[in-house]
mmCIF file of C-alpha atoms in Angstrom:
data_model
loop_
_atom_site.group_PDB
_atom_site.id
_atom_site.type_symbol
_atom_site.label_atom_id
_atom_site.label_comp_id
_atom_site.label_asym_id
_atom_site.label_seq_id
_atom_site.Cartn_x
_atom_site.Cartn_y
_atom_site.Cartn_z
ATOM 1 C CA UNK A 1 -9.851 -13.753 -2.916
ATOM 2 C CA UNK A 2 -11.736 -10.298 -2.422
ATOM 3 C CA UNK A 3 -9.195 -7.422 -1.859
ATOM 4 C CA UNK A 4 -10.059 -4.088 -0.828
ATOM 5 C CA UNK A 5 -7.601 -1.220 -1.981
ATOM 6 C CA UNK A 6 -7.492 2.100 -0.348
ATOM 7 C CA UNK A 7 -6.228 4.756 -2.855
ATOM 8 C CA UNK A 8 -7.663 2.801 -5.627
ATOM 9 C CA UNK A 9 -7.027 5.279 -8.474
ATOM 10 C CA UNK A 10 -3.191 5.549 -7.608
ATOM 11 C CA UNK A 11 -0.737 4.540 -10.062
ATOM 12 C CA UNK A 12 0.477 1.314 -8.311
ATOM 13 C CA UNK A 13 -3.288 0.562 -7.051
ATOM 14 C CA UNK A 14 -4.361 0.647 -10.728
ATOM 15 C CA UNK A 15 -1.692 -1.625 -11.741
ATOM 16 C CA UNK A 16 -2.526 -4.046 -8.815
ATOM 17 C CA UNK A 17 -6.146 -4.122 -9.617
ATOM 18 C CA UNK A 18 -5.418 -5.197 -13.261
ATOM 19 C CA UNK A 19 -3.151 -7.934 -11.872
ATOM 20 C CA UNK A 20 -5.511 -9.189 -9.335
ATOM 21 C CA UNK A 21 -8.726 -9.067 -11.726
ATOM 22 C CA UNK A 22 -6.622 -10.708 -14.492
ATOM 23 C CA UNK A 23 -5.874 -13.742 -12.078
ATOM 24 C CA UNK A 24 -9.811 -14.090 -11.152
ATOM 25 C CA UNK A 25 -9.666 -12.259 -7.771
ATOM 26 C CA UNK A 26 -12.396 -9.918 -6.996
ATOM 27 C CA UNK A 27 -10.992 -6.381 -6.346
ATOM 28 C CA UNK A 28 -12.580 -3.170 -5.024
ATOM 29 C CA UNK A 29 -10.690 0.200 -4.946
ATOM 30 C CA UNK A 30 -11.611 2.909 -2.623
ATOM 31 C CA UNK A 31 -11.673 6.394 -4.321
ATOM 32 C CA UNK A 32 -12.441 9.925 -3.252
ATOM 33 C CA UNK A 33 -13.801 11.373 -6.514
ATOM 34 C CA UNK A 34 -16.713 9.673 -8.578
ATOM 35 C CA UNK A 35 -15.066 10.780 -11.830
ATOM 36 C CA UNK A 36 -12.335 8.333 -11.178
ATOM 37 C CA UNK A 37 -14.659 5.359 -11.060
ATOM 38 C CA UNK A 38 -14.207 4.723 -15.008
ATOM 39 C CA UNK A 39 -10.443 3.972 -14.578
ATOM 40 C CA UNK A 40 -11.192 1.446 -12.084
ATOM 41 C CA UNK A 41 -13.899 -0.451 -13.920
ATOM 42 C CA UNK A 42 -11.270 -0.550 -16.949
ATOM 43 C CA UNK A 43 -8.803 -2.158 -14.746
ATOM 44 C CA UNK A 44 -11.527 -4.719 -13.654
ATOM 45 C CA UNK A 45 -12.307 -3.234 -10.364
ATOM 46 C CA UNK A 46 -15.273 -2.205 -8.361
ATOM 47 C CA UNK A 47 -15.062 1.457 -7.492
ATOM 48 C CA UNK A 48 -16.071 2.420 -4.042
ATOM 49 C CA UNK A 49 -16.513 6.159 -3.361
ATOM 50 C CA UNK A 50 -15.542 7.000 0.223
ATOM 51 C CA UNK A 51 -13.316 9.883 1.496
ATOM 52 C CA UNK A 52 -10.909 8.490 4.030
ATOM 53 C CA UNK A 53 -10.290 12.011 5.334
ATOM 54 C CA UNK A 54 -13.787 12.291 6.652
ATOM 55 C CA UNK A 55 -15.231 8.869 6.844
ATOM 56 C CA UNK A 56 -15.989 7.103 10.227
ATOM 57 C CA UNK A 57 -14.276 3.546 11.013
ATOM 58 C CA UNK A 58 -17.842 2.101 10.735
ATOM 59 C CA UNK A 59 -18.244 3.776 7.153
ATOM 60 C CA UNK A 60 -15.155 1.984 5.980
ATOM 61 C CA UNK A 61 -15.609 -1.234 7.758
ATOM 62 C CA UNK A 62 -18.737 -1.870 5.770
ATOM 63 C CA UNK A 63 -16.668 -1.640 2.600
ATOM 64 C CA UNK A 64 -14.259 -4.190 3.890
ATOM 65 C CA UNK A 65 -17.024 -6.691 4.877
ATOM 66 C CA UNK A 66 -16.275 -10.219 3.321
ATOM 67 C CA UNK A 67 -12.754 -9.147 2.213
ATOM 68 C CA UNK A 68 -10.049 -11.482 2.497
ATOM 69 C CA UNK A 69 -7.311 -8.679 2.666
ATOM 70 C CA UNK A 70 -6.878 -5.212 2.595
ATOM 71 C CA UNK A 71 -3.993 -2.935 0.982
ATOM 72 C CA UNK A 72 -3.284 0.504 1.908
ATOM 73 C CA UNK A 73 -1.948 2.251 -1.194
ATOM 74 C CA UNK A 74 -3.524 5.828 -0.624
ATOM 75 C CA UNK A 75 -1.297 8.939 -0.470
ATOM 76 C CA UNK A 76 -1.933 12.692 -0.467
ATOM 77 C CA UNK A 77 -0.205 12.669 -3.745
ATOM 78 C CA UNK A 78 2.130 15.491 -5.536
ATOM 79 C CA UNK A 79 1.303 19.194 -4.729
ATOM 80 C CA UNK A 80 -0.234 18.528 -1.384
ATOM 81 C CA UNK A 81 1.132 20.237 1.603
ATOM 82 C CA UNK A 82 2.430 18.803 4.913
ATOM 83 C CA UNK A 83 -0.892 18.769 6.662
ATOM 84 C CA UNK A 84 -2.338 16.716 3.888
ATOM 85 C CA UNK A 85 0.552 14.467 4.396
ATOM 86 C CA UNK A 86 -0.390 13.575 7.681
ATOM 87 C CA UNK A 87 -4.139 13.418 7.246
ATOM 88 C CA UNK A 88 -3.799 10.975 4.353
ATOM 89 C CA UNK A 89 -0.482 9.127 4.750
ATOM 90 C CA UNK A 90 -0.826 8.891 8.439
ATOM 91 C CA UNK A 91 -4.529 9.524 9.455
ATOM 92 C CA UNK A 92 -5.954 7.639 6.720
ATOM 93 C CA UNK A 93 -3.890 4.632 7.026
ATOM 94 C CA UNK A 94 -4.723 4.432 10.785
ATOM 95 C CA UNK A 95 -8.390 4.740 10.069
ATOM 96 C CA UNK A 96 -8.312 1.967 7.335
ATOM 97 C CA UNK A 97 -6.315 -0.349 9.924
ATOM 98 C CA UNK A 98 -8.979 0.427 12.374
ATOM 99 C CA UNK A 99 -11.974 -0.536 9.641
ATOM 100 C CA UNK A 100 -9.959 -3.836 8.919
ATOM 101 C CA UNK A 101 -9.803 -4.877 12.355
ATOM 102 C CA UNK A 102 -13.467 -3.973 12.867
ATOM 103 C CA UNK A 103 -14.505 -6.069 9.948
ATOM 104 C CA UNK A 104 -12.297 -8.825 10.933
ATOM 105 C CA UNK A 105 -10.032 -8.631 7.914
ATOM 106 C CA UNK A 106 -6.582 -9.833 9.233
ATOM 107 C CA UNK A 107 -4.310 -9.808 6.031
ATOM 108 C CA UNK A 108 -3.216 -6.173 5.764
ATOM 109 C CA UNK A 109 -0.507 -4.571 3.343
ATOM 110 C CA UNK A 110 0.823 -1.235 3.273
ATOM 111 C CA UNK A 111 2.675 0.509 0.623
ATOM 112 C CA UNK A 112 5.138 2.736 2.550
ATOM 113 C CA UNK A 113 8.347 4.435 1.542
ATOM 114 C CA UNK A 114 11.928 3.727 2.034
ATOM 115 C CA UNK A 115 13.473 6.071 4.544
ATOM 116 C CA UNK A 116 10.288 6.274 6.697
ATOM 117 C CA UNK A 117 11.970 4.758 9.660
ATOM 118 C CA UNK A 118 14.720 7.451 9.939
ATOM 119 C CA UNK A 119 14.617 10.902 10.695
ATOM 120 C CA UNK A 120 14.819 13.088 7.574
ATOM 121 C CA UNK A 121 18.226 14.398 6.824
ATOM 122 C CA UNK A 122 18.868 18.088 7.572
ATOM 123 C CA UNK A 123 18.180 20.152 4.428
ATOM 124 C CA UNK A 124 15.252 17.799 3.301
ATOM 125 C CA UNK A 125 12.152 19.483 1.788
ATOM 126 C CA UNK A 126 9.938 20.394 4.430
ATOM 127 C CA UNK A 127 6.919 18.710 2.624
ATOM 128 C CA UNK A 128 8.940 15.652 1.944
ATOM 129 C CA UNK A 129 10.054 15.357 5.311
ATOM 130 C CA UNK A 130 6.442 15.525 6.583
ATOM 131 C CA UNK A 131 5.692 12.830 4.114
ATOM 132 C CA UNK A 132 8.444 10.623 5.504
ATOM 133 C CA UNK A 133 7.404 11.172 9.183
ATOM 134 C CA UNK A 134 3.713 10.520 8.391
ATOM 135 C CA UNK A 135 4.595 7.156 6.711
ATOM 136 C CA UNK A 136 6.973 6.307 9.670
ATOM 137 C CA UNK A 137 4.055 6.918 12.318
ATOM 138 C CA UNK A 138 1.670 5.057 10.078
ATOM 139 C CA UNK A 139 3.893 2.168 9.923
ATOM 140 C CA UNK A 140 4.538 2.162 13.729
ATOM 141 C CA UNK A 141 0.826 2.160 14.102
ATOM 142 C CA UNK A 142 0.279 -0.731 11.914
ATOM 143 C CA UNK A 143 3.084 -2.886 13.426
ATOM 144 C CA UNK A 144 1.660 -2.265 16.911
ATOM 145 C CA UNK A 145 -1.564 -4.072 15.964
ATOM 146 C CA UNK A 146 -2.075 -7.650 16.994
ATOM 147 C CA UNK A 147 -5.254 -7.907 15.100
ATOM 148 C CA UNK A 148 -3.686 -7.724 11.779
ATOM 149 C CA UNK A 149 -1.525 -9.875 9.770
ATOM 150 C CA UNK A 150 0.292 -6.982 8.358
ATOM 151 C CA UNK A 151 3.134 -6.600 5.800
ATOM 152 C CA UNK A 152 4.761 -3.299 5.256
ATOM 153 C CA UNK A 153 6.412 -2.733 1.703
ATOM 154 C CA UNK A 154 8.793 0.188 1.189
ATOM 155 C CA UNK A 155 9.716 0.662 -2.440
ATOM 156 C CA UNK A 156 12.884 2.433 -3.636
ATOM 157 C CA UNK A 157 12.615 5.401 -6.025
ATOM 158 C CA UNK A 158 9.584 4.766 -8.303
ATOM 159 C CA UNK A 159 9.845 4.506 -12.056
ATOM 160 C CA UNK A 160 7.234 4.207 -15.012
ATOM 161 C CA UNK A 161 9.612 2.019 -16.981
ATOM 162 C CA UNK A 162 8.277 -1.413 -18.036
ATOM 163 C CA UNK A 163 8.379 -3.956 -15.393
ATOM 164 C CA UNK A 164 11.223 -6.431 -15.428
ATOM 165 C CA UNK A 165 9.680 -9.136 -13.157
ATOM 166 C CA UNK A 166 12.863 -9.345 -11.015
ATOM 167 C CA UNK A 167 13.479 -7.645 -7.675
ATOM 168 C CA UNK A 168 15.605 -7.465 -4.640
ATOM 169 C CA UNK A 169 13.176 -7.904 -1.656
ATOM 170 C CA UNK A 170 14.668 -7.768 1.986
ATOM 171 C CA UNK A 171 14.705 -6.109 5.305
ATOM 172 C CA UNK A 172 17.152 -3.714 3.864
ATOM 173 C CA UNK A 173 18.245 -3.435 0.285
ATOM 174 C CA UNK A 174 19.999 0.011 0.089
ATOM 175 C CA UNK A 175 18.616 2.872 -2.084
ATOM 176 C CA UNK A 176 17.744 2.062 -5.670
ATOM 177 C CA UNK A 177 14.783 2.387 -8.156
ATOM 178 C CA UNK A 178 11.932 0.028 -8.754
ATOM 179 C CA UNK A 179 9.149 0.019 -11.263
ATOM 180 C CA UNK A 180 5.723 0.598 -10.374
ATOM 181 C CA UNK A 181 4.800 -2.520 -12.258
ATOM 182 C CA UNK A 182 7.089 -4.502 -10.260
ATOM 183 C CA UNK A 183 5.745 -3.120 -7.081
ATOM 184 C CA UNK A 184 2.269 -4.123 -8.112
ATOM 185 C CA UNK A 185 3.501 -7.578 -8.846
ATOM 186 C CA UNK A 186 5.118 -7.758 -5.520
ATOM 187 C CA UNK A 187 2.233 -6.670 -3.740
ATOM 188 C CA UNK A 188 0.066 -9.373 -5.583
ATOM 189 C CA UNK A 189 2.650 -12.050 -4.775
ATOM 190 C CA UNK A 190 2.719 -10.943 -0.959
ATOM 191 C CA UNK A 191 -1.181 -11.201 -0.687
ATOM 192 C CA UNK A 192 -0.638 -14.963 -1.678
ATOM 193 C CA UNK A 193 2.236 -15.555 1.083
ATOM 194 C CA UNK A 194 0.964 -15.227 4.714
ATOM 195 C CA UNK A 195 4.633 -16.107 5.666
ATOM 196 C CA UNK A 196 5.532 -12.474 5.126
ATOM 197 C CA UNK A 197 3.182 -11.351 7.917
ATOM 198 C CA UNK A 198 4.888 -9.268 10.525
ATOM 199 C CA UNK A 199 7.722 -8.083 8.220
ATOM 200 C CA UNK A 200 8.844 -4.764 7.017
ATOM 201 C CA UNK A 201 10.332 -5.092 3.695
ATOM 202 C CA UNK A 202 12.239 -2.903 1.196
ATOM 203 C CA UNK A 203 11.990 -3.400 -2.453
ATOM 204 C CA UNK A 204 14.032 -2.372 -5.596
ATOM 205 C CA UNK A 205 14.705 -3.845 -8.942
ATOM 206 C CA UNK A 206 17.184 -6.694 -8.829
ATOM 207 C CA UNK A 207 17.861 -10.189 -10.237
ATOM 208 C CA UNK A 208 15.308 -12.373 -8.504
ATOM 209 C CA UNK A 209 11.942 -13.156 -10.005
ATOM 210 C CA UNK A 210 9.063 -11.758 -7.902
ATOM 211 C CA UNK A 211 7.538 -15.031 -6.797
ATOM 212 C CA UNK A 212 10.940 -16.308 -5.820
ATOM 213 C CA UNK A 213 11.865 -13.283 -3.936
ATOM 214 C CA UNK A 214 8.658 -13.294 -1.878
ATOM 215 C CA UNK A 215 8.985 -17.039 -1.116
ATOM 216 C CA UNK A 216 12.754 -16.565 -0.021
ATOM 217 C CA UNK A 217 11.474 -13.774 2.371
ATOM 218 C CA UNK A 218 8.780 -15.921 3.801
ATOM 219 C CA UNK A 219 11.168 -18.763 4.362
ATOM 220 C CA UNK A 220 13.802 -16.734 6.203
#
């Protein structure tokens, strides 16, 4: 497959790029800064410089031509304010989905966040609350699109511990941690399983091998 990943320099995206390239897929990562290109090349991915906050749908769609799948893994990142949470975590997600539809790319994965479907509790840090609202709005936008075979993945608290290869993947899992390695492995498995289209799934570490967890969801 050819897979294009938005937010190609992110911690999960780089892991996913290494996995996909390692199994023989062709992978491209969209990045904002040219100096990030070397890390993508080291991961086996083609770097594509394109700022999703200023690009047009047509600009992005050109990068998606001939792709079999698209993955939105971009985020405003630590240190960004509420305005960029909206422009990246919501606005860029909608732009990337528009571009996928324009390019005829149906398979579309989104890395979202647990809690994005709920009103942030009182006392939540304002910037984190803005992040959750942006993620929730982006998810709702994607779910409304009939032109995409979408799957939304909502990981629990992310850690940099080594991957376990075992997860819990379900409509609702309860709050727990999950390694970035295992998120990337789950995304790779979801790309291979069209039966998960139309599902919004939570992911935490658990006792089921990743491939088995994805197959189980596809069959439920």
